Amino acid sequence: MGARNGCVALVDALLLSLAVYVSYALRFSIFLEHAAAYGIFEAGPLYVAAVMFSFYAGGVYRVYWLQTSIEELLILLKAYLPACAVLIGLYVGTDVPFVVPRSVMGMLFLCGFAFLTLSRLSWRLTLQEHNGNPRRRTLIVGAGEAGVLLARDLKRHDSDFNVVGFLDDDPAKLKKTIAGIPVLGTLRELIGIVGAERISDVWVALPSAPACRVRDLLNGLLSLKSSVRILPSLQELADGTVSLNKLRKVRLEDLLPREPVSLDAEQIGQLLHGRTVLISGAGGSIGSEIVRQILPYAPAALVLLGHGEFSIYTLLEELRERACQTELVPVIADVADERAMEEVFSRWRPDIVFHAAAHKHVPLMECNAREAIRTNALGTWILGRMAGRYETKRFVMISTDKAVNPSSVMGASKRIAEMALMELQKDYPQTAYMAVRFGNVLGSRGSVVPKFERQIAAGGPVTVTHPRMVRYFMLIPEAAGLVLQTAAIGSPGRIYVLDMGKPVNIAEVARTLIRLNGYEPDRDVRIAYTGIRPGEKLFEELFYDEKHVEATSHSKIFCAKISEEGRAEITGMLGKIETLLGEPEIASSLAKIVPEYRGSGEAAGEK
């Protein structure tokens, strides 16, 4: 027993002695000089000795009591009860030379435990009040089940946070106390209460609230200096449990105007259950999320095709932790390697292919046009032709909004890939080929968000190409889910377009991220405009003309019509691609295959 717990034991002995006297005094209204007649000097030392011995044997003095919680008090109770049981047996069942009234025994045991418990709690409270780090005043938005569970979880752990109140719009809860914490007001009063109560931390616990309501609340909190954390939505809480470790920082996607996407799980399940599915680019942002979302539908096998060994290894380790019954097949190969693709298809004969492998970095591909065409165009042709040869049922390619009126080599290469699929559809009608176009995805490795985060962490400046540049944004899980839905409902030989919502101004994204990190744009962190880079446009398009798009059975998925003139151009694509790869200046020859292609110089000058 260390010196600190030795002091604790001494205090315990004194408190137990006090409990003996208090219990006798409460029963007989006596003072110390009259206590001898009631056996206090015999029963008291026996009680103190029995409890102290039980505490020592039960490990009570090996506990760090300055962080007292329910768990520590349970240890105390488990050691206290055996001592009480022994004393009851001794007092009642044996011929002791003194009599302890039963009423005194009951009060003695209750007083003793109460004194011991209060002493430990007072030590903890005193420590928290006088240590160098005062507890952070915290407000929980939402006094529903999730908010109350957070507050209770906080009480079970030693923490730097002190919840001073709830906010809730339920009139029945206003000015009431829940879990010992007052409901201070409604959500409309948030800003005023944060100031009046000197709140340093705001926790938003509204997992079942509509996304638009949470988004408006979070946008309002950006102007405050308080730290804001959020409990994820019920969809994100995979295991359904609510605890402190589920709280996370507010992310950019929490603030964007995105409506929730509903999927027809039955349709998708009919497509995927028991099938062999190949995903190219499986280690990438979109490819890996497609894999994760396919897994619950219990396919027979997942062929994880990728060019980077580490990303495939990381994904494989993640999937194996789920202990699923699906066979996981890692394949490291290049989609433009025809011989390697032949081996993969001849061995595994996939029923469905999701083709996500591609080079996507626009400025980088301007300097590496040959590789962009080889991977994005030739790789798609080779993979698609193998799917036709081995009678794959569905082939779904991930395309991009940059394939519409392309101004970059990357965009043009993806447009060629789309055209290649349309020709393959004529050659292999038993396979349903389709492409799915969408814009930028938040959180991907090529997204502007990680770059902005790094620049903010370094103190700025945050570099934006143009103050009027806008882009479509989508969440990775949202995009992957809609790709699966498209695969389930899509028709052969079609190009589908996902509803990306409204385009977002990139400069506003930068300002929002700066505020999320606790700074003020252009005061704490500067925004610098660098000019449009080669291959970039001020805005992207999802289709050529609104007249050339039609609805599908899903409100978030549209079908782009291909004109008869466009269909006439989709012939001899393999020869065109091979000829293009043989050109000394690939970029300048792209318009021979993609008439709507405009070089980076023209795109950079658009208004």
PDB file of C-alpha atoms in Angstrom, residues 125-388:
ATOM      1  CA  LEU A 125     -14.594  17.229  -7.046  1.00  0.00           C
ATOM      2  CA  THR A 126     -11.958  19.069  -5.026  1.00  0.00           C
ATOM      3  CA  LEU A 127      -9.238  17.903  -7.406  1.00  0.00           C
ATOM      4  CA  GLN A 128     -11.240  19.049 -10.442  1.00  0.00           C
ATOM      5  CA  GLU A 129     -11.869  22.468  -8.902  1.00  0.00           C
ATOM      6  CA  HIS A 130      -8.265  23.117  -7.934  1.00  0.00           C
ATOM      7  CA  ASN A 131      -6.183  21.500 -10.634  1.00  0.00           C
ATOM      8  CA  GLY A 132      -4.610  23.693 -13.306  1.00  0.00           C
ATOM      9  CA  ASN A 133      -7.104  22.645 -16.019  1.00  0.00           C
ATOM     10  CA  PRO A 134     -10.651  23.765 -15.192  1.00  0.00           C
ATOM     11  CA  ARG A 135     -13.374  21.666 -16.813  1.00  0.00           C
ATOM     12  CA  ARG A 136     -14.727  22.915 -20.109  1.00  0.00           C
ATOM     13  CA  ARG A 137     -18.285  24.198 -19.949  1.00  0.00           C
ATOM     14  CA  THR A 138     -20.237  22.070 -22.402  1.00  0.00           C
ATOM     15  CA  LEU A 139     -23.716  22.389 -23.896  1.00  0.00           C
ATOM     16  CA  ILE A 140     -25.504  19.387 -25.424  1.00  0.00           C
ATOM     17  CA  VAL A 141     -27.937  20.225 -28.229  1.00  0.00           C
ATOM     18  CA  GLY A 142     -30.659  17.597 -28.040  1.00  0.00           C
ATOM     19  CA  ALA A 143     -32.107  16.200 -24.811  1.00  0.00           C
ATOM     20  CA  GLY A 144     -33.372  13.036 -26.456  1.00  0.00           C
ATOM     21  CA  GLU A 145     -32.056   9.547 -25.878  1.00  0.00           C
ATOM     22  CA  ALA A 146     -28.747  10.243 -27.656  1.00  0.00           C
ATOM     23  CA  GLY A 147     -28.023  13.432 -25.701  1.00  0.00           C
ATOM     24  CA  VAL A 148     -28.871  11.832 -22.355  1.00  0.00           C
ATOM     25  CA  LEU A 149     -26.690   8.803 -23.140  1.00  0.00           C
ATOM     26  CA  LEU A 150     -23.798  11.155 -23.916  1.00  0.00           C
ATOM     27  CA  ALA A 151     -24.257  12.962 -20.607  1.00  0.00           C
ATOM     28  CA  ARG A 152     -24.399   9.698 -18.658  1.00  0.00           C
ATOM     29  CA  ASP A 153     -21.364   8.323 -20.477  1.00  0.00           C
ATOM     30  CA  LEU A 154     -19.504  11.486 -19.506  1.00  0.00           C
ATOM     31  CA  LYS A 155     -20.371  10.959 -15.841  1.00  0.00           C
ATOM     32  CA  ARG A 156     -18.899   7.455 -15.988  1.00  0.00           C
ATOM     33  CA  HIS A 157     -15.513   8.741 -17.090  1.00  0.00           C
ATOM     34  CA  ASP A 158     -13.039  11.219 -15.712  1.00  0.00           C
ATOM     35  CA  SER A 159     -13.183  14.082 -18.167  1.00  0.00           C
ATOM     36  CA  ASP A 160     -12.274  17.706 -18.754  1.00  0.00           C
ATOM     37  CA  PHE A 161     -15.881  18.450 -19.778  1.00  0.00           C
ATOM     38  CA  ASN A 162     -18.687  19.683 -17.541  1.00  0.00           C
ATOM     39  CA  VAL A 163     -22.149  19.551 -19.116  1.00  0.00           C
ATOM     40  CA  VAL A 164     -23.965  22.660 -17.882  1.00  0.00           C
ATOM     41  CA  GLY A 165     -27.186  22.089 -19.787  1.00  0.00           C
ATOM     42  CA  PHE A 166     -29.243  20.724 -22.660  1.00  0.00           C
ATOM     43  CA  LEU A 167     -31.089  22.514 -25.446  1.00  0.00           C
ATOM     44  CA  ASP A 168     -34.255  20.957 -26.846  1.00  0.00           C
ATOM     45  CA  ASP A 169     -37.354  22.097 -28.730  1.00  0.00           C
ATOM     46  CA  ASP A 170     -39.709  19.736 -26.879  1.00  0.00           C
ATOM     47  CA  PRO A 171     -41.943  21.997 -24.705  1.00  0.00           C
ATOM     48  CA  ALA A 172     -42.387  19.182 -22.166  1.00  0.00           C
ATOM     49  CA  LYS A 173     -38.641  19.218 -21.424  1.00  0.00           C
ATOM     50  CA  LEU A 174     -38.052  22.971 -21.124  1.00  0.00           C
ATOM     51  CA  LYS A 175     -36.810  24.129 -17.712  1.00  0.00           C
ATOM     52  CA  LYS A 176     -36.833  20.508 -16.528  1.00  0.00           C
ATOM     53  CA  THR A 177     -33.853  18.501 -15.258  1.00  0.00           C
ATOM     54  CA  ILE A 178     -32.795  15.340 -17.113  1.00  0.00           C
ATOM     55  CA  ALA A 179     -30.056  13.074 -15.735  1.00  0.00           C
ATOM     56  CA  GLY A 180     -29.283  15.827 -13.246  1.00  0.00           C
ATOM     57  CA  ILE A 181     -28.727  18.395 -16.013  1.00  0.00           C
ATOM     58  CA  PRO A 182     -31.108  21.317 -16.714  1.00  0.00           C
ATOM     59  CA  VAL A 183     -32.750  21.949 -20.097  1.00  0.00           C
ATOM     60  CA  LEU A 184     -31.800  25.610 -20.549  1.00  0.00           C
ATOM     61  CA  GLY A 185     -33.857  26.493 -23.617  1.00  0.00           C
ATOM     62  CA  THR A 186     -34.687  25.797 -27.260  1.00  0.00           C
ATOM     63  CA  LEU A 187     -32.420  25.544 -30.279  1.00  0.00           C
ATOM     64  CA  ARG A 188     -33.407  29.074 -31.325  1.00  0.00           C
ATOM     65  CA  GLU A 189     -31.802  30.366 -28.135  1.00  0.00           C
ATOM     66  CA  LEU A 190     -28.494  28.619 -28.865  1.00  0.00           C
ATOM     67  CA  ILE A 191     -26.358  31.676 -29.660  1.00  0.00           C
ATOM     68  CA  GLY A 192     -27.573  33.634 -26.627  1.00  0.00           C
ATOM     69  CA  ILE A 193     -27.167  30.708 -24.217  1.00  0.00           C
ATOM     70  CA  VAL A 194     -23.634  29.992 -25.454  1.00  0.00           C
ATOM     71  CA  GLY A 195     -22.677  33.565 -24.581  1.00  0.00           C
ATOM     72  CA  ALA A 196     -24.596  33.799 -21.301  1.00  0.00           C
ATOM     73  CA  GLU A 197     -23.301  30.466 -19.964  1.00  0.00           C
ATOM     74  CA  ARG A 198     -19.726  30.996 -21.226  1.00  0.00           C
ATOM     75  CA  ILE A 199     -19.909  27.742 -23.197  1.00  0.00           C
ATOM     76  CA  SER A 200     -16.590  26.505 -24.576  1.00  0.00           C
ATOM     77  CA  ASP A 201     -17.893  23.312 -26.231  1.00  0.00           C
ATOM     78  CA  VAL A 202     -21.130  22.526 -28.065  1.00  0.00           C
ATOM     79  CA  TRP A 203     -22.075  18.890 -28.714  1.00  0.00           C
ATOM     80  CA  VAL A 204     -24.810  18.320 -31.279  1.00  0.00           C
ATOM     81  CA  ALA A 205     -26.672  15.092 -30.428  1.00  0.00           C
ATOM     82  CA  LEU A 206     -29.436  14.934 -33.038  1.00  0.00           C
ATOM     83  CA  PRO A 207     -28.692  11.676 -34.919  1.00  0.00           C
ATOM     84  CA  SER A 208     -32.272  11.175 -36.103  1.00  0.00           C
ATOM     85  CA  ALA A 209     -32.992  14.806 -37.035  1.00  0.00           C
ATOM     86  CA  PRO A 210     -33.435  15.781 -40.716  1.00  0.00           C
ATOM     87  CA  ALA A 211     -30.103  16.563 -42.392  1.00  0.00           C
ATOM     88  CA  CYS A 212     -31.281  20.041 -43.431  1.00  0.00           C
ATOM     89  CA  ARG A 213     -32.081  20.956 -39.816  1.00  0.00           C
ATOM     90  CA  VAL A 214     -28.686  19.804 -38.548  1.00  0.00           C
ATOM     91  CA  ARG A 215     -26.959  21.582 -41.450  1.00  0.00           C
ATOM     92  CA  ASP A 216     -28.658  24.914 -40.664  1.00  0.00           C
ATOM     93  CA  LEU A 217     -27.743  24.543 -36.995  1.00  0.00           C
ATOM     94  CA  LEU A 218     -24.088  23.812 -37.768  1.00  0.00           C
ATOM     95  CA  ASN A 219     -23.814  26.705 -40.212  1.00  0.00           C
ATOM     96  CA  GLY A 220     -25.101  28.992 -37.462  1.00  0.00           C
ATOM     97  CA  LEU A 221     -22.442  27.701 -35.080  1.00  0.00           C
ATOM     98  CA  LEU A 222     -19.592  28.615 -37.440  1.00  0.00           C
ATOM     99  CA  SER A 223     -19.670  32.205 -36.199  1.00  0.00           C
ATOM    100  CA  LEU A 224     -19.004  31.125 -32.602  1.00  0.00           C
ATOM    101  CA  LYS A 225     -15.640  30.629 -30.961  1.00  0.00           C
ATOM    102  CA  SER A 226     -16.885  27.479 -29.233  1.00  0.00           C
ATOM    103  CA  SER A 227     -15.562  24.078 -30.238  1.00  0.00           C
ATOM    104  CA  VAL A 228     -18.342  22.136 -31.985  1.00  0.00           C
ATOM    105  CA  ARG A 229     -18.623  18.355 -32.170  1.00  0.00           C
ATOM    106  CA  ILE A 230     -21.397  16.265 -33.625  1.00  0.00           C
ATOM    107  CA  LEU A 231     -22.840  12.834 -33.043  1.00  0.00           C
ATOM    108  CA  PRO A 232     -23.136  11.158 -36.477  1.00  0.00           C
ATOM    109  CA  SER A 233     -26.464  10.304 -38.045  1.00  0.00           C
ATOM    110  CA  LEU A 234     -28.098   6.949 -37.372  1.00  0.00           C
ATOM    111  CA  GLN A 235     -26.835   5.732 -40.774  1.00  0.00           C
ATOM    112  CA  GLU A 236     -23.246   6.473 -39.715  1.00  0.00           C
ATOM    113  CA  LEU A 237     -23.675   4.875 -36.284  1.00  0.00           C
ATOM    114  CA  ALA A 238     -23.168   1.403 -37.699  1.00  0.00           C
ATOM    115  CA  ASP A 239     -23.473  -0.429 -34.371  1.00  0.00           C
ATOM    116  CA  GLY A 240     -26.277   1.798 -33.103  1.00  0.00           C
ATOM    117  CA  THR A 241     -24.479   2.680 -29.856  1.00  0.00           C
ATOM    118  CA  VAL A 242     -24.018   6.212 -28.534  1.00  0.00           C
ATOM    119  CA  SER A 243     -20.883   7.087 -26.555  1.00  0.00           C
ATOM    120  CA  LEU A 244     -18.322   9.839 -26.138  1.00  0.00           C
ATOM    121  CA  ASN A 245     -15.922   8.250 -28.607  1.00  0.00           C
ATOM    122  CA  LYS A 246     -18.561   8.547 -31.353  1.00  0.00           C
ATOM    123  CA  LEU A 247     -18.445  12.356 -31.182  1.00  0.00           C
ATOM    124  CA  ARG A 248     -16.460  13.823 -34.055  1.00  0.00           C
ATOM    125  CA  LYS A 249     -15.499  17.195 -35.452  1.00  0.00           C
ATOM    126  CA  VAL A 250     -17.842  18.882 -37.893  1.00  0.00           C
ATOM    127  CA  ARG A 251     -16.862  18.079 -41.470  1.00  0.00           C
ATOM    128  CA  LEU A 252     -17.415  19.984 -44.665  1.00  0.00           C
ATOM    129  CA  GLU A 253     -19.978  17.435 -45.853  1.00  0.00           C
ATOM    130  CA  ASP A 254     -22.096  18.199 -42.777  1.00  0.00           C
ATOM    131  CA  LEU A 255     -22.517  21.755 -44.077  1.00  0.00           C
ATOM    132  CA  LEU A 256     -23.228  21.115 -47.762  1.00  0.00           C
ATOM    133  CA  PRO A 257     -26.841  21.143 -48.998  1.00  0.00           C
ATOM    134  CA  ARG A 258     -27.216  17.425 -49.713  1.00  0.00           C
ATOM    135  CA  GLU A 259     -30.524  15.585 -49.539  1.00  0.00           C
ATOM    136  CA  PRO A 260     -30.493  11.992 -48.210  1.00  0.00           C
ATOM    137  CA  VAL A 261     -30.346   9.286 -50.875  1.00  0.00           C
ATOM    138  CA  SER A 262     -32.637   6.278 -50.701  1.00  0.00           C
ATOM    139  CA  LEU A 263     -31.663   3.002 -52.353  1.00  0.00           C
ATOM    140  CA  ASP A 264     -33.740  -0.024 -53.281  1.00  0.00           C
ATOM    141  CA  ALA A 265     -31.850  -2.672 -51.321  1.00  0.00           C
ATOM    142  CA  GLU A 266     -34.037  -5.444 -52.716  1.00  0.00           C
ATOM    143  CA  GLN A 267     -33.188  -4.567 -56.330  1.00  0.00           C
ATOM    144  CA  ILE A 268     -29.487  -4.270 -55.550  1.00  0.00           C
ATOM    145  CA  GLY A 269     -29.553  -7.517 -53.589  1.00  0.00           C
ATOM    146  CA  GLN A 270     -31.125  -9.387 -56.511  1.00  0.00           C
ATOM    147  CA  LEU A 271     -28.273  -8.141 -58.694  1.00  0.00           C
ATOM    148  CA  LEU A 272     -25.386  -8.946 -56.336  1.00  0.00           C
ATOM    149  CA  HIS A 273     -26.356 -11.808 -54.016  1.00  0.00           C
ATOM    150  CA  GLY A 274     -24.392 -14.970 -54.727  1.00  0.00           C
ATOM    151  CA  ARG A 275     -22.582 -13.427 -57.727  1.00  0.00           C
ATOM    152  CA  THR A 276     -18.912 -13.007 -58.533  1.00  0.00           C
ATOM    153  CA  VAL A 277     -18.182  -9.284 -58.741  1.00  0.00           C
ATOM    154  CA  LEU A 278     -14.995  -7.668 -60.063  1.00  0.00           C
ATOM    155  CA  ILE A 279     -14.107  -4.122 -59.034  1.00  0.00           C
ATOM    156  CA  SER A 280     -11.236  -2.441 -60.855  1.00  0.00           C
ATOM    157  CA  GLY A 281      -9.531   0.383 -59.012  1.00  0.00           C
ATOM    158  CA  ALA A 282     -10.689  -1.386 -55.841  1.00  0.00           C
ATOM    159  CA  GLY A 283      -8.109   0.381 -53.695  1.00  0.00           C
ATOM    160  CA  GLY A 284      -9.243   3.869 -54.686  1.00  0.00           C
ATOM    161  CA  SER A 285     -11.738   6.122 -52.942  1.00  0.00           C
ATOM    162  CA  ILE A 286     -14.761   5.178 -55.054  1.00  0.00           C
ATOM    163  CA  GLY A 287     -13.702   1.601 -55.783  1.00  0.00           C
ATOM    164  CA  SER A 288     -13.134   0.727 -52.123  1.00  0.00           C
ATOM    165  CA  GLU A 289     -16.473   2.250 -51.089  1.00  0.00           C
ATOM    166  CA  ILE A 290     -18.249   0.249 -53.797  1.00  0.00           C
ATOM    167  CA  VAL A 291     -16.600  -2.862 -52.333  1.00  0.00           C
ATOM    168  CA  ARG A 292     -17.765  -1.967 -48.807  1.00  0.00           C
ATOM    169  CA  GLN A 293     -21.324  -1.396 -49.946  1.00  0.00           C
ATOM    170  CA  ILE A 294     -21.445  -4.599 -52.015  1.00  0.00           C
ATOM    171  CA  LEU A 295     -20.270  -6.806 -49.141  1.00  0.00           C
ATOM    172  CA  PRO A 296     -23.538  -6.767 -47.107  1.00  0.00           C
ATOM    173  CA  TYR A 297     -25.381  -8.206 -50.127  1.00  0.00           C
ATOM    174  CA  ALA A 298     -23.368 -11.438 -49.740  1.00  0.00           C
ATOM    175  CA  PRO A 299     -21.784 -11.919 -53.169  1.00  0.00           C
ATOM    176  CA  ALA A 300     -20.069 -15.259 -53.724  1.00  0.00           C
ATOM    177  CA  ALA A 301     -16.724 -13.602 -54.461  1.00  0.00           C
ATOM    178  CA  LEU A 302     -15.217 -10.139 -54.757  1.00  0.00           C
ATOM    179  CA  VAL A 303     -12.275  -9.782 -57.144  1.00  0.00           C
ATOM    180  CA  LEU A 304     -10.339  -6.732 -55.915  1.00  0.00           C
ATOM    181  CA  LEU A 305      -8.370  -5.551 -58.939  1.00  0.00           C
ATOM    182  CA  GLY A 306      -5.877  -2.752 -58.388  1.00  0.00           C
ATOM    183  CA  HIS A 307      -2.526  -1.440 -59.546  1.00  0.00           C
ATOM    184  CA  GLY A 308      -1.270  -0.296 -56.115  1.00  0.00           C
ATOM    185  CA  GLU A 309      -0.415  -3.139 -53.773  1.00  0.00           C
ATOM    186  CA  PHE A 310      -0.641  -1.184 -50.522  1.00  0.00           C
ATOM    187  CA  SER A 311      -4.161   0.123 -51.112  1.00  0.00           C
ATOM    188  CA  ILE A 312      -5.402  -3.374 -51.990  1.00  0.00           C
ATOM    189  CA  TYR A 313      -3.648  -4.834 -48.939  1.00  0.00           C
ATOM    190  CA  THR A 314      -5.193  -2.190 -46.663  1.00  0.00           C
ATOM    191  CA  LEU A 315      -8.674  -2.840 -48.049  1.00  0.00           C
ATOM    192  CA  LEU A 316      -8.227  -6.595 -47.758  1.00  0.00           C
ATOM    193  CA  GLU A 317      -7.234  -6.328 -44.087  1.00  0.00           C
ATOM    194  CA  GLU A 318     -10.259  -4.145 -43.386  1.00  0.00           C
ATOM    195  CA  LEU A 319     -12.651  -6.577 -45.074  1.00  0.00           C
ATOM    196  CA  ARG A 320     -11.191  -9.646 -43.370  1.00  0.00           C
ATOM    197  CA  GLU A 321     -11.935  -8.103 -39.973  1.00  0.00           C
ATOM    198  CA  ARG A 322     -15.631  -8.335 -40.823  1.00  0.00           C
ATOM    199  CA  ALA A 323     -15.429 -12.138 -40.910  1.00  0.00           C
ATOM    200  CA  CYS A 324     -17.635 -12.306 -43.990  1.00  0.00           C
ATOM    201  CA  GLN A 325     -18.449 -15.459 -45.978  1.00  0.00           C
ATOM    202  CA  THR A 326     -17.635 -13.822 -49.320  1.00  0.00           C
ATOM    203  CA  GLU A 327     -14.413 -15.007 -50.966  1.00  0.00           C
ATOM    204  CA  LEU A 328     -11.995 -12.083 -51.282  1.00  0.00           C
ATOM    205  CA  VAL A 329      -9.615 -12.255 -54.234  1.00  0.00           C
ATOM    206  CA  PRO A 330      -6.839  -9.617 -54.403  1.00  0.00           C
ATOM    207  CA  VAL A 331      -5.397  -9.094 -57.894  1.00  0.00           C
ATOM    208  CA  ILE A 332      -2.526  -6.701 -58.628  1.00  0.00           C
ATOM    209  CA  ALA A 333      -2.571  -5.915 -62.340  1.00  0.00           C
ATOM    210  CA  ASP A 334      -2.863  -3.149 -64.927  1.00  0.00           C
ATOM    211  CA  VAL A 335      -6.227  -2.856 -66.710  1.00  0.00           C
ATOM    212  CA  ALA A 336      -4.381  -1.945 -69.912  1.00  0.00           C
ATOM    213  CA  ASP A 337      -2.459  -5.245 -69.796  1.00  0.00           C
ATOM    214  CA  GLU A 338      -4.601  -7.426 -72.079  1.00  0.00           C
ATOM    215  CA  ARG A 339      -2.867 -10.669 -71.201  1.00  0.00           C
ATOM    216  CA  ALA A 340      -3.287 -10.093 -67.461  1.00  0.00           C
ATOM    217  CA  MET A 341      -6.978  -9.227 -67.906  1.00  0.00           C
ATOM    218  CA  GLU A 342      -7.492 -12.382 -69.981  1.00  0.00           C
ATOM    219  CA  GLU A 343      -6.092 -14.453 -67.113  1.00  0.00           C
ATOM    220  CA  VAL A 344      -8.310 -12.734 -64.539  1.00  0.00           C
ATOM    221  CA  PHE A 345     -11.517 -13.194 -66.545  1.00  0.00           C
ATOM    222  CA  SER A 346     -10.768 -16.762 -67.617  1.00  0.00           C
ATOM    223  CA  ARG A 347     -10.164 -17.786 -64.007  1.00  0.00           C
ATOM    224  CA  TRP A 348     -12.905 -15.906 -62.152  1.00  0.00           C
ATOM    225  CA  ARG A 349     -15.526 -15.261 -64.872  1.00  0.00           C
ATOM    226  CA  PRO A 350     -17.179 -12.348 -63.049  1.00  0.00           C
ATOM    227  CA  ASP A 351     -20.924 -11.877 -63.366  1.00  0.00           C
ATOM    228  CA  ILE A 352     -20.679  -8.124 -62.779  1.00  0.00           C
ATOM    229  CA  VAL A 353     -17.862  -5.621 -63.283  1.00  0.00           C
ATOM    230  CA  PHE A 354     -17.573  -2.181 -61.693  1.00  0.00           C
ATOM    231  CA  HIS A 355     -14.808  -0.362 -63.543  1.00  0.00           C
ATOM    232  CA  ALA A 356     -13.443   2.398 -61.292  1.00  0.00           C
ATOM    233  CA  ALA A 357      -9.764   2.273 -62.306  1.00  0.00           C
ATOM    234  CA  ALA A 358      -8.680   5.530 -63.935  1.00  0.00           C
ATOM    235  CA  HIS A 359      -6.255   8.426 -63.867  1.00  0.00           C
ATOM    236  CA  LYS A 360      -8.279  11.418 -62.640  1.00  0.00           C
ATOM    237  CA  HIS A 361      -5.887  14.292 -61.863  1.00  0.00           C
ATOM    238  CA  VAL A 362      -6.584  16.911 -64.535  1.00  0.00           C
ATOM    239  CA  PRO A 363      -3.375  19.038 -64.568  1.00  0.00           C
ATOM    240  CA  LEU A 364      -1.158  15.969 -64.107  1.00  0.00           C
ATOM    241  CA  MET A 365      -2.715  14.192 -67.074  1.00  0.00           C
ATOM    242  CA  GLU A 366      -2.092  17.246 -69.277  1.00  0.00           C
ATOM    243  CA  CYS A 367       1.600  16.422 -68.848  1.00  0.00           C
ATOM    244  CA  ASN A 368       1.037  12.665 -69.195  1.00  0.00           C
ATOM    245  CA  ALA A 369      -1.471  12.404 -72.019  1.00  0.00           C
ATOM    246  CA  ARG A 370      -0.251   9.040 -73.291  1.00  0.00           C
ATOM    247  CA  GLU A 371      -0.732   7.402 -69.900  1.00  0.00           C
ATOM    248  CA  ALA A 372      -4.191   8.973 -69.553  1.00  0.00           C
ATOM    249  CA  ILE A 373      -5.286   7.508 -72.904  1.00  0.00           C
ATOM    250  CA  ARG A 374      -3.625   4.148 -72.230  1.00  0.00           C
ATOM    251  CA  THR A 375      -5.275   3.622 -68.836  1.00  0.00           C
ATOM    252  CA  ASN A 376      -8.587   5.443 -69.194  1.00  0.00           C
ATOM    253  CA  ALA A 377      -9.429   4.654 -72.823  1.00  0.00           C
ATOM    254  CA  LEU A 378      -7.444   1.546 -73.823  1.00  0.00           C
ATOM    255  CA  GLY A 379      -7.833   0.021 -70.340  1.00  0.00           C
ATOM    256  CA  THR A 380     -11.613   0.422 -70.541  1.00  0.00           C
ATOM    257  CA  TRP A 381     -11.687  -1.113 -74.014  1.00  0.00           C
ATOM    258  CA  ILE A 382      -9.634  -4.140 -72.909  1.00  0.00           C
ATOM    259  CA  LEU A 383     -11.596  -4.696 -69.694  1.00  0.00           C
ATOM    260  CA  GLY A 384     -14.911  -4.227 -71.506  1.00  0.00           C
ATOM    261  CA  ARG A 385     -13.972  -6.627 -74.290  1.00  0.00           C
ATOM    262  CA  MET A 386     -12.994  -9.298 -71.747  1.00  0.00           C
ATOM    263  CA  ALA A 387     -16.359  -8.825 -70.061  1.00  0.00           C
ATOM    264  CA  GLY A 388     -18.060  -9.462 -73.397  1.00  0.00           C
TER     265      GLY A 388
END
